[in-house]
XYZ file of C-alpha atoms in Angstrom:
224
model
C 0.000 0.000 0.000
C 1.368 3.408 -0.954
C 2.115 6.073 1.612
C 0.037 9.263 1.548
C 1.171 11.632 -1.187
C 1.886 14.339 1.404
C 5.053 12.479 2.345
C 7.801 13.031 -0.167
C 10.168 10.344 1.088
C 9.709 6.733 2.226
C 9.549 5.769 5.859
C 13.020 6.053 7.403
C 14.692 4.970 10.627
C 14.446 8.518 11.967
C 10.654 8.416 11.610
C 10.514 5.532 14.054
C 12.181 7.562 16.808
C 10.730 11.017 16.180
C 7.901 10.607 18.712
C 10.376 10.038 21.549
C 10.917 13.661 22.458
C 11.328 14.573 26.111
C 7.607 15.318 26.297
C 6.760 12.200 24.335
C 8.690 10.036 26.774
C 6.823 11.494 29.743
C 3.487 10.803 28.054
C 4.351 7.387 26.645
C 3.529 5.136 29.602
C 0.075 6.566 30.443
C -1.029 7.173 26.842
C 0.524 4.294 24.895
C 0.904 1.531 27.479
C -1.996 2.481 29.720
C -4.549 3.673 27.162
C -3.805 2.705 23.546
C -2.319 -0.750 24.120
C -4.943 -1.792 26.665
C -8.109 -0.313 25.186
C -7.428 -0.228 21.429
C -4.890 -2.981 20.756
C -6.406 -5.145 23.526
C -3.056 -5.910 25.102
C -2.756 -4.861 28.769
C 0.532 -3.830 30.324
C 0.617 -7.030 32.364
C 1.102 -9.027 29.158
C 4.239 -7.102 28.224
C 5.640 -7.464 31.738
C 4.886 -11.194 31.779
C 6.896 -11.685 28.569
C 9.887 -10.055 30.213
C 9.538 -12.125 33.365
C 9.461 -15.290 31.281
C 12.550 -14.618 29.179
C 14.702 -12.093 31.041
C 18.136 -13.272 32.165
C 20.706 -11.714 34.472
C 22.946 -10.819 31.501
C 20.514 -8.832 29.370
C 20.383 -6.271 26.549
C 17.354 -4.169 25.676
C 17.299 -3.012 22.057
C 14.971 -0.130 21.225
C 14.482 0.762 24.866
C 11.555 3.190 24.729
C 10.922 4.306 28.313
C 12.210 1.162 30.018
C 8.724 0.475 31.369
C 8.858 -3.330 31.263
C 12.322 -3.593 32.786
C 11.354 -1.188 35.527
C 8.225 -3.168 36.368
C 9.502 -6.734 36.120
C 12.902 -6.379 37.784
C 15.660 -9.012 37.915
C 15.837 -12.064 40.152
C 19.501 -11.428 41.006
C 20.924 -8.518 43.031
C 23.568 -7.385 40.531
C 22.528 -8.057 36.914
C 24.313 -6.857 33.813
C 22.021 -4.611 31.775
C 22.764 -2.878 28.478
C 20.545 -0.358 26.682
C 20.931 -0.045 22.900
C 19.052 2.560 20.880
C 19.303 5.049 18.032
C 17.480 7.750 20.024
C 19.606 9.588 22.643
C 16.486 10.763 24.477
C 15.403 7.173 25.055
C 18.838 6.123 26.250
C 19.083 8.974 28.729
C 15.530 8.617 30.034
C 15.732 4.847 30.479
C 19.245 4.899 31.951
C 18.034 7.304 34.633
C 14.934 5.233 35.300
C 16.999 2.059 35.668
C 20.014 3.667 37.327
C 19.795 1.147 40.168
C 21.197 -1.429 37.702
C 24.058 0.809 36.493
C 23.223 0.084 32.839
C 25.656 0.240 29.944
C 24.374 2.466 27.132
C 25.110 2.186 23.411
C 23.949 4.656 20.764
C 23.670 2.331 17.760
C 21.595 1.642 14.661
C 20.498 -1.922 15.352
C 20.123 -2.704 11.664
C 23.923 -2.802 11.537
C 25.979 -5.576 13.207
C 26.423 -4.775 16.889
C 30.146 -5.291 17.172
C 32.393 -4.584 20.139
C 29.831 -5.340 22.862
C 30.303 -8.374 25.143
C 27.584 -10.972 24.544
C 24.326 -11.500 26.428
C 22.066 -14.360 27.497
C 18.814 -12.546 26.672
C 18.036 -9.751 24.237
C 14.678 -7.958 24.079
C 13.163 -6.130 21.117
C 10.150 -4.588 22.804
C 8.148 -2.643 20.251
C 11.113 -2.128 17.937
C 10.155 -4.004 14.779
C 7.041 -1.953 14.052
C 9.212 1.183 14.095
C 11.721 -0.050 11.500
C 11.695 0.756 7.763
C 10.848 -1.856 5.167
C 8.741 -4.996 5.149
C 9.201 -7.862 7.597
C 11.909 -9.438 5.448
C 13.927 -6.212 5.523
C 13.259 -5.614 9.211
C 14.558 -9.096 10.010
C 18.069 -7.810 9.275
C 18.036 -6.744 12.909
C 18.047 -10.419 13.925
C 21.259 -10.931 11.953
C 22.767 -7.791 13.491
C 22.110 -9.202 16.971
C 24.154 -12.361 16.502
C 27.516 -10.836 17.570
C 26.031 -9.932 20.983
C 24.279 -13.256 21.663
C 25.859 -16.109 23.585
C 25.059 -19.632 22.343
C 21.625 -20.543 23.680
C 20.647 -16.906 24.270
C 16.975 -15.999 24.012
C 15.780 -13.220 21.725
C 12.265 -12.065 22.557
C 9.908 -9.157 22.159
C 6.627 -7.946 20.736
C 5.482 -5.971 17.712
C 2.276 -4.635 16.192
C 0.983 -6.705 13.297
C -2.124 -6.290 11.197
C -3.663 -9.750 11.767
C -6.377 -8.530 14.154
C -6.638 -4.856 13.209
C -9.805 -5.273 11.125
C -11.762 -6.562 14.136
C -12.969 -3.115 15.246
C -13.340 0.328 13.710
C -11.354 1.821 16.584
C -8.402 -0.377 15.731
C -8.619 0.434 12.037
C -8.673 4.179 12.674
C -5.749 4.084 15.113
C -3.756 1.799 12.806
C -4.229 4.034 9.806
C -3.449 7.212 11.764
C -0.201 5.911 13.267
C 1.006 4.532 9.945
C -0.014 7.668 8.020
C 1.827 9.844 10.549
C 4.835 7.523 10.193
C 5.003 6.955 13.930
C 5.016 3.243 13.072
C 5.600 1.305 9.856
C 3.670 -1.943 9.962
C 0.830 -1.776 7.425
C 1.633 -5.191 5.987
C 3.394 -6.884 8.924
C 1.897 -10.228 9.942
C 2.535 -12.868 12.571
C 3.228 -15.430 9.847
C 5.813 -13.160 8.257
C 7.550 -12.731 11.599
C 7.400 -16.454 12.306
C 8.960 -17.239 8.935
C 11.895 -14.863 9.460
C 12.591 -16.199 12.940
C 12.471 -19.844 11.797
C 15.075 -19.119 9.098
C 17.574 -18.004 11.744
C 16.843 -19.561 15.137
C 15.454 -22.595 16.936
C 12.578 -23.011 19.386
C 10.702 -20.112 17.783
C 7.319 -19.049 19.104
C 4.938 -16.322 17.930
C 1.696 -15.795 19.832
C -0.943 -13.113 19.430
C -2.464 -10.975 22.176
C -4.807 -8.438 20.659
C -2.888 -6.741 17.851
C 0.554 -7.642 19.212
C 2.670 -10.597 18.164
C 4.807 -11.793 21.078
C 7.825 -13.756 19.947
C 10.776 -15.663 21.318
C 13.598 -17.660 19.759
C 16.805 -19.311 20.845
C 20.191 -18.690 19.223
C 22.040 -21.764 17.956
């Protein structure tokens, strides 16, 4: 589907991070997590937190950190975990590092579509809400999975969640919100599907799972 003619250029990586201004970060948790996700996408905050609690390990990297909401809420089961925050948006890195300062996080300003070299490897890596902010179709977005390999220990778990269009048509409210966010280029997921995500994961990893809650596909996979 073509983008609105008012936009002269295709969706770019910078579009996916433009909403994360200082004001946007302060509003994100109540408006996006508390209101939009729960009441429009039919995916309550508890579902996101539960995914983290299931897959989070004591040696963890968060990629596309947003506000750090899930990490802040779920916590670690060890007193001194290793936590790294990786993002293209400096505002997100600063905001989340302050929020999670109790863990003394490492921070890396990186484009996660490029191989993440020079960072010691992790046992779990989360992509919470990142994929629906990336340019391209699901095949192109899956380049991020390849870029993650240098920072994954053997047996590491990659997990996360992303908006897909499988259940959007169910209500008018969903359709309107979906179209608005894609037209504004806040997200880029018009044609993303759970099957497309599942296919890309299966080409690269083992023990892949993709499960739907509302309009979100929750995924996990294990690195060979």
